CSV table of C-alpha atoms in Angstrom, one decimal:
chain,number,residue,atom,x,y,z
A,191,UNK,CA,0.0,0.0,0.0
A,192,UNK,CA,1.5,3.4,-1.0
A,193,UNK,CA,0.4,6.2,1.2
A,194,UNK,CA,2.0,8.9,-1.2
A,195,UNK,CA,0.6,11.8,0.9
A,196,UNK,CA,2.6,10.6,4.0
A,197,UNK,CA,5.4,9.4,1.4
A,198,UNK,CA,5.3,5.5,3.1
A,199,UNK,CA,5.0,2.2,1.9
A,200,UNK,CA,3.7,-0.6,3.6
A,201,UNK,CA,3.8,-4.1,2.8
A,202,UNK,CA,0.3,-5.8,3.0
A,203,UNK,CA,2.1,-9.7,2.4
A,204,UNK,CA,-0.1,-9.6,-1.1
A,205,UNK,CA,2.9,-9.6,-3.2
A,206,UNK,CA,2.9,-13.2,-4.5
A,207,UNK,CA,1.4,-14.2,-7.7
A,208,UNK,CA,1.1,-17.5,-7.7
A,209,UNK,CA,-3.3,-18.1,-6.7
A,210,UNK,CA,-3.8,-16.6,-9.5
A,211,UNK,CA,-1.2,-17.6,-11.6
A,212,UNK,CA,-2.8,-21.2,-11.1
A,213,UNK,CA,-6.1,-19.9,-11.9
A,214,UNK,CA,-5.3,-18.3,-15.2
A,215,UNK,CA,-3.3,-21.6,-16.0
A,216,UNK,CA,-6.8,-23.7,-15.4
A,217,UNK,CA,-8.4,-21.3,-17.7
A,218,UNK,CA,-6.0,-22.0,-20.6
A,219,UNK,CA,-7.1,-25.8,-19.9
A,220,UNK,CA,-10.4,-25.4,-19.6
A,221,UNK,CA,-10.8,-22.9,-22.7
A,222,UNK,CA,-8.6,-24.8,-25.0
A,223,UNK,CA,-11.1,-27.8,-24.7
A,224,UNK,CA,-13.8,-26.0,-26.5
A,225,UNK,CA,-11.4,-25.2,-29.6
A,226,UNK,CA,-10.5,-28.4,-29.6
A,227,UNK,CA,-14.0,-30.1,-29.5
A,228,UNK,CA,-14.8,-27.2,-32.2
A,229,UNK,CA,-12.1,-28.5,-34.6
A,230,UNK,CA,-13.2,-32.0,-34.4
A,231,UNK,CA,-16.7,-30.8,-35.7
A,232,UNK,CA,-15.1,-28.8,-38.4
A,233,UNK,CA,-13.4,-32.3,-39.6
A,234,UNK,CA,-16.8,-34.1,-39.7
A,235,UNK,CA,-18.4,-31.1,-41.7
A,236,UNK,CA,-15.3,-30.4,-44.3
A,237,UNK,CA,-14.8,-34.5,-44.6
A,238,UNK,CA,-17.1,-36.2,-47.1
A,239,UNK,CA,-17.0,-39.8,-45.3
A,240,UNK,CA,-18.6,-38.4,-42.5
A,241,UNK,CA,-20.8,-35.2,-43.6
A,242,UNK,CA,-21.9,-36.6,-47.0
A,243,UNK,CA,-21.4,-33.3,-49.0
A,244,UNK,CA,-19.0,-31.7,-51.3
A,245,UNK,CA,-15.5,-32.2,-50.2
A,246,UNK,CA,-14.2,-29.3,-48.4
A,247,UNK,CA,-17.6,-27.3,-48.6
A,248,UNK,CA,-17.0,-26.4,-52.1
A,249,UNK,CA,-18.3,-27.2,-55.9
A,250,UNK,CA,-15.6,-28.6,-58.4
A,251,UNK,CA,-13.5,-29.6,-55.4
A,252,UNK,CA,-10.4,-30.6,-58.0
A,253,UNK,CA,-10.5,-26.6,-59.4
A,254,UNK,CA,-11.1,-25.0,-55.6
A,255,UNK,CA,-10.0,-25.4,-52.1
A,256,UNK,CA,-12.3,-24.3,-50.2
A,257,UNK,CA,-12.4,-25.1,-46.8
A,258,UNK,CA,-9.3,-27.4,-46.5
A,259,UNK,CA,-7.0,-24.5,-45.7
A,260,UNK,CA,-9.1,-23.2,-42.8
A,261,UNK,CA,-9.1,-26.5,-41.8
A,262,UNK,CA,-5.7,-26.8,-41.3
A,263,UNK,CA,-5.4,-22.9,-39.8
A,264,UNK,CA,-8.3,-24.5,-37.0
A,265,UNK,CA,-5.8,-27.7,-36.7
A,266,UNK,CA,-2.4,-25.6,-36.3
A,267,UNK,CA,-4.0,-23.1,-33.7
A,268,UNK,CA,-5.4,-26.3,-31.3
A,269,UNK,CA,-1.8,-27.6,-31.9
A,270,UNK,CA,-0.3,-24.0,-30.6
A,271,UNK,CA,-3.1,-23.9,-27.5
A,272,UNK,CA,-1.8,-27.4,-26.5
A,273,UNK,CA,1.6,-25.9,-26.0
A,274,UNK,CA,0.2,-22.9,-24.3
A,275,UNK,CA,-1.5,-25.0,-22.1
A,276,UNK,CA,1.5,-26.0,-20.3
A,277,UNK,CA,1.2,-24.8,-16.9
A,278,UNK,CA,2.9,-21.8,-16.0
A,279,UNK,CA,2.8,-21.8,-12.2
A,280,UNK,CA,4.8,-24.8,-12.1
A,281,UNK,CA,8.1,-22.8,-13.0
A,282,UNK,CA,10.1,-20.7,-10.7
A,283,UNK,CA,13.6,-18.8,-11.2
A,284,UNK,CA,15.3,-17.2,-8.5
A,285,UNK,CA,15.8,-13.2,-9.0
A,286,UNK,CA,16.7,-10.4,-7.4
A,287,UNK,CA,19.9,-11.7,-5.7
A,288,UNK,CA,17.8,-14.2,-4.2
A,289,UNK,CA,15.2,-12.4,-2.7
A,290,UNK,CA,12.5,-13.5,-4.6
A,291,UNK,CA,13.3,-16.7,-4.6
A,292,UNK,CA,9.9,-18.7,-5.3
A,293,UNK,CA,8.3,-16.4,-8.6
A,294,UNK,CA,4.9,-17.6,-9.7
A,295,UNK,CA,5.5,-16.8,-13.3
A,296,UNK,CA,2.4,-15.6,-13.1
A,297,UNK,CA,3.0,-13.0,-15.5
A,298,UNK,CA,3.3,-15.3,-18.8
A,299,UNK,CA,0.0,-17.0,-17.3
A,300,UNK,CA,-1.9,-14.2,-18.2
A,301,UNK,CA,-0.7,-13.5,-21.5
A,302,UNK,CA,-0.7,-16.9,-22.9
A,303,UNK,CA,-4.1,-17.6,-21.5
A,304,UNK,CA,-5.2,-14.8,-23.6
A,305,UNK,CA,-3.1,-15.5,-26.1
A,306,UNK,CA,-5.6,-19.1,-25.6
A,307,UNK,CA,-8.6,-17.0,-25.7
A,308,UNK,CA,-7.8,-15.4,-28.5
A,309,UNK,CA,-6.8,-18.6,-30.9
A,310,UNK,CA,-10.3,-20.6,-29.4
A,311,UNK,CA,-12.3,-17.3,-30.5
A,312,UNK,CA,-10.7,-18.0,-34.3
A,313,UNK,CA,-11.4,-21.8,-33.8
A,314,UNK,CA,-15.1,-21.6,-33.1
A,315,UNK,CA,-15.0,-18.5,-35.8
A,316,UNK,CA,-14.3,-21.4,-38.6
A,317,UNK,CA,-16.6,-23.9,-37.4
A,318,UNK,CA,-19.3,-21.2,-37.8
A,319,UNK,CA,-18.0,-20.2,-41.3
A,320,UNK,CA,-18.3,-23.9,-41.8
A,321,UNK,CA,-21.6,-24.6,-40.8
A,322,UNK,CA,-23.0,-21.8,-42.4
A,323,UNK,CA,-21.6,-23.3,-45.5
A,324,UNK,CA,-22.6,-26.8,-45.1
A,325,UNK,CA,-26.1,-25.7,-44.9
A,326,UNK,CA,-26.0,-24.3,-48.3
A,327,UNK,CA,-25.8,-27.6,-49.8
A,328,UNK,CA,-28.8,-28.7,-47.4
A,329,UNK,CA,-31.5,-26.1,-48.9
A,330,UNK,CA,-34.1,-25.9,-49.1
A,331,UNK,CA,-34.4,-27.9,-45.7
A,332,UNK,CA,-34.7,-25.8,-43.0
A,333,UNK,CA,-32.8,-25.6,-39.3
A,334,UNK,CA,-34.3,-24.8,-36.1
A,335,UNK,CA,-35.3,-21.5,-35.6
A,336,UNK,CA,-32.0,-20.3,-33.2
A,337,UNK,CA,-29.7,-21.7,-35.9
A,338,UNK,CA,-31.3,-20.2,-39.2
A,339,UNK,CA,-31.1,-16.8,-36.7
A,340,UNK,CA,-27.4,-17.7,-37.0
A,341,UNK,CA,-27.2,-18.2,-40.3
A,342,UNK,CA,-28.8,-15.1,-41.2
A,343,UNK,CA,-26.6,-13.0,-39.2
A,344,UNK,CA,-23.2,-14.7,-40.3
A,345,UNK,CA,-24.9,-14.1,-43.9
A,346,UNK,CA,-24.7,-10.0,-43.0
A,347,UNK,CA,-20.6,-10.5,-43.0
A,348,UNK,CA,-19.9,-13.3,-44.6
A,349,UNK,CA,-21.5,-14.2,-48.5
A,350,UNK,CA,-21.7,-18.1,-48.9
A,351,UNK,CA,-18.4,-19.4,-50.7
A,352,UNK,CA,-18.6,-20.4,-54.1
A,353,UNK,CA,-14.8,-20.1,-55.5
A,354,UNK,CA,-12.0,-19.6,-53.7
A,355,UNK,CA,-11.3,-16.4,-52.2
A,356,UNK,CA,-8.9,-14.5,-49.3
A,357,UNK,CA,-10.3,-16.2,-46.1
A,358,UNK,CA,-9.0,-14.1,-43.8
A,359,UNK,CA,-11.5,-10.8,-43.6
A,360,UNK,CA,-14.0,-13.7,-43.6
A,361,UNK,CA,-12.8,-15.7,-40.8
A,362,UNK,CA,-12.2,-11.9,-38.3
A,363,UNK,CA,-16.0,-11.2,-39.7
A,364,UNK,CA,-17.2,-13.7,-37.7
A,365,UNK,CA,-14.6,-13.3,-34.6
A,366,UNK,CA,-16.2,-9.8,-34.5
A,367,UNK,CA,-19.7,-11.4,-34.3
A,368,UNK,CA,-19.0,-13.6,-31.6
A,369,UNK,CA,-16.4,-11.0,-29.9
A,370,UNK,CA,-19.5,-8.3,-29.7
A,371,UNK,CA,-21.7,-11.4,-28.9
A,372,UNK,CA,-24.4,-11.0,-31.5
A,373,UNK,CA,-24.5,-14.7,-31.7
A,374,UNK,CA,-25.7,-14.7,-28.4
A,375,UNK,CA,-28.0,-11.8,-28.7
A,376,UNK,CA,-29.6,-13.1,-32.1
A,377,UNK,CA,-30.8,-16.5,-30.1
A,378,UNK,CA,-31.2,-15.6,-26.8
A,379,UNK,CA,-35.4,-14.6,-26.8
A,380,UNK,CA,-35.2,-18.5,-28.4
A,381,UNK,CA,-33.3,-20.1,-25.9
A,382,UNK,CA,-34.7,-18.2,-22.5
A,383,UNK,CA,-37.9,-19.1,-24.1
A,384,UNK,CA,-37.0,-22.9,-24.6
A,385,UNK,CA,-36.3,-23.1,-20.9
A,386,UNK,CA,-39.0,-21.5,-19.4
A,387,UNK,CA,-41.1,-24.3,-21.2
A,388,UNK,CA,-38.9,-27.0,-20.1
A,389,UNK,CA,-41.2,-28.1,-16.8
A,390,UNK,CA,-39.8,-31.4,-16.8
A,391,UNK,CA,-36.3,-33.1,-17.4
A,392,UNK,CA,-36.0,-34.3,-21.1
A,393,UNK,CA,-33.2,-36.5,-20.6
A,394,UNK,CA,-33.6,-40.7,-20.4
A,395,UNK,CA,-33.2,-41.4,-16.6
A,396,UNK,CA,-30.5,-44.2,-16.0
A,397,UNK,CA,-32.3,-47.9,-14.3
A,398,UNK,CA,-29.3,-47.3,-11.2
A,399,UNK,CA,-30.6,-44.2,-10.7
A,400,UNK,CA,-32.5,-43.3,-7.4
A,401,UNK,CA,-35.7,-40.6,-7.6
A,402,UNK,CA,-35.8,-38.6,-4.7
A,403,UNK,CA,-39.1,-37.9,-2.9
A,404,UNK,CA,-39.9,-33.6,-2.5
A,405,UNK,CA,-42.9,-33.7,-1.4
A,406,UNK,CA,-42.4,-35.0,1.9
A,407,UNK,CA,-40.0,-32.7,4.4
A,408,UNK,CA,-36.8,-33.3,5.0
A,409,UNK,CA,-36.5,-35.5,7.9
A,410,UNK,CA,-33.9,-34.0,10.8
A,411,UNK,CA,-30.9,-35.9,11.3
A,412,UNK,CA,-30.9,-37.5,14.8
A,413,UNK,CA,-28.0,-37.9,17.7
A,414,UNK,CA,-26.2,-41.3,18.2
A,415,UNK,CA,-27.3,-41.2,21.8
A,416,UNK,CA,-31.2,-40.8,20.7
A,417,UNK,CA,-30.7,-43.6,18.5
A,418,UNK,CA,-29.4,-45.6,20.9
A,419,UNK,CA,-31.7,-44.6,23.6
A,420,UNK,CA,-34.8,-45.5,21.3
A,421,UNK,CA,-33.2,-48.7,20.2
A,422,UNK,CA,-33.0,-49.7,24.1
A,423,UNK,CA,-36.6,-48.6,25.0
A,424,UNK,CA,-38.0,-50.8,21.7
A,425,UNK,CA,-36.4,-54.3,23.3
A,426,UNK,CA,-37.6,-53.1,26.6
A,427,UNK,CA,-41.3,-53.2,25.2
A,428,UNK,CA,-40.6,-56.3,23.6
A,429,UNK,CA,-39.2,-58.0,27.1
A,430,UNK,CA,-42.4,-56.9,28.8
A,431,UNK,CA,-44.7,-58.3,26.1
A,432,UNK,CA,-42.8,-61.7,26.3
A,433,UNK,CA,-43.8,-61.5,30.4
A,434,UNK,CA,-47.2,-60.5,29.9
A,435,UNK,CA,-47.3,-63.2,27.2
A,436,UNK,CA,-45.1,-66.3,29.4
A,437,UNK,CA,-47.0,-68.4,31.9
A,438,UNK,CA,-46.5,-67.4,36.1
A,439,UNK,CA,-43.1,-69.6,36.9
A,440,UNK,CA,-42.6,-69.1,33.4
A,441,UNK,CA,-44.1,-72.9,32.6
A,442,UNK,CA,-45.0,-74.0,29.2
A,443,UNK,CA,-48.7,-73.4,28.8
C-alpha cells in the first residue's frame, strides 16, 4: 500500500502471484477444450465420409480449395493452445539476488491464456463459417429456428463461398460477431424461451438411478445417543410383552 501523501510504503504480504497464476493456468485448460471439441466438428463437416457433401464445402472440389486450408489454420491453432497450455505456475527462477526466490510466473500466465482466448475465438469462428456453408448444400431444408437466426446474421458478413477467395477478412468477420456477442443476442429470446417451457427433465433417466421424494420434508438428522436410547426402549417393550405373554413360573402353557 503506497500512502503517497505521508510518502510510506507498507507491505500488505499480497505480493505473491502464484493463486492466480494457477487460476489463469486452469483457464487455458479449460478454454482450449472448447477449440479443440470445435475442430473436431469442423473435420466431420469439411470430410465427405462423415458429412456426405461436397468435399471441403465447395463445388468442383479438384479446381477450388475451399475449406481445407481453414481446416488446417483450426488444426495448427489447437496444436499452438496445447503448447500454451502448459502450466505456467509450475516454473520458478530465482531473481533479485535471491530475494525472490519462489516467482509464480504468473506474468506469462496471463498472457498466454489470452493469447488461448484469442486462438479458441478464431477456432469456433471457422466452425461457424463452416456450418454456415454446409447448410448451403442442405437447402431448401430448414434448421431450427435459433440456428437459421445464426445463419442469417453470419450471412450479413460473410457471403456463402462459391470459388476460392482470401479467407481471412472472412474468418475476423465472424470473430467480431461472436467478440460483440451478436450470436448470443440473435438467439437468446429463443433459448430463455425454450427453458421456461422446459417443466420437466428431457433427458432418459438411468435404471441405477434413485428418484428422490420432494414432497415430503426433509426429515432432521438425529444424535447417536437418541438412536441408541430409542433402540434400548423398543427391546424393553418387547421384554415386557414376552412376560405378559409367558405363563406365572414361566411354565410351558
Amino acid at each position: 500500500m503506497v500512502f503517497a501523501e505521508r510518502g510510506e510504503i507498507i507491505s500488505g504480504g499480497n505480493f505473491h502471484g502464484e493463486y492466480p497464476a494457477k487460476a489463469l493456468d486452469y483457464l487455458s485448460i479449460g478454454v482450449h477444450e472448447l477449440a479443440s471439441m470445435s475442430e473436431r466438428r469442423i473435420e466431420r463437416l469439411v470430410n465427405p465420409a462423415y458429412s456426405e457433401l461436397p468435399a471441403f464445402l465447395v463445388e468442383n472440389g479438384g479446381l477450388h480449395s475451399g475449406f481445407m486450408i481453414a481446416h488446417c489454420t483450426a488444426a495448427a491453432l489447437v496444436s499452438e493452445n496445447k503448447v500454451l497450455c502448459h502450466p505456467a505456475s509450475v516454473d520458478s527462477l530465482t531473481t533479485s539476488g535471491g530475494q525472490e526466490d519462489h516467482v509464480s510466473m504468473g506474468g506469462w500466465a496471463a498472457r498466454k491464456a489470452l493469447r488461448v482466448v484469442e486462438h479458441v475465438e478464431q477456432v469456433i469462428a471457422i466452425e461457424l463459417l463452416c456450418a454456415c456453408q454446409a447448410i448451403e448444400f442442405l437447402r431448401p431444408l430448414k434448421s431450427t429456428a435459433p440456428l437459421e437466426e445464426v445463419y442469417k446474421l453470419v450471412r450479413t458478413v460473410v457471403k456463402p463461398w462459391d470459388k476460392d477467395r482470401y479467407m481471412s477478412p472472412d474468418i475476423e468477420a465472424a470473430v467480431k460477431l461472436i467478440q460483440e456477442e451478436k450470436v448470443w443476442d440473435a438467439v437468446k429470446n429463443m433459448v430463455d424461451l425454450y427453458n421456461r417451457e422446459q417443466l420437466y427433465e428431457t433427458y432418459v433417466f438411468s435404471p441405477t438411478s434413485s428418484m428422490v421424494n420432494t414432497s415430503s420434508p426433509p426429515q432432521k438428522r438425529r444424535r447417536p445417543s437418541v438412536i441408541r436410547k430409542e433402540r434400548k426402549n423398543s427391546i424393553d417393550m418387547k421384554d415386557k410383552k414376552m412376560d405378559v405373554c409367558l405363563p406365572p413360573n414361566g411354565q410351558d402353557p
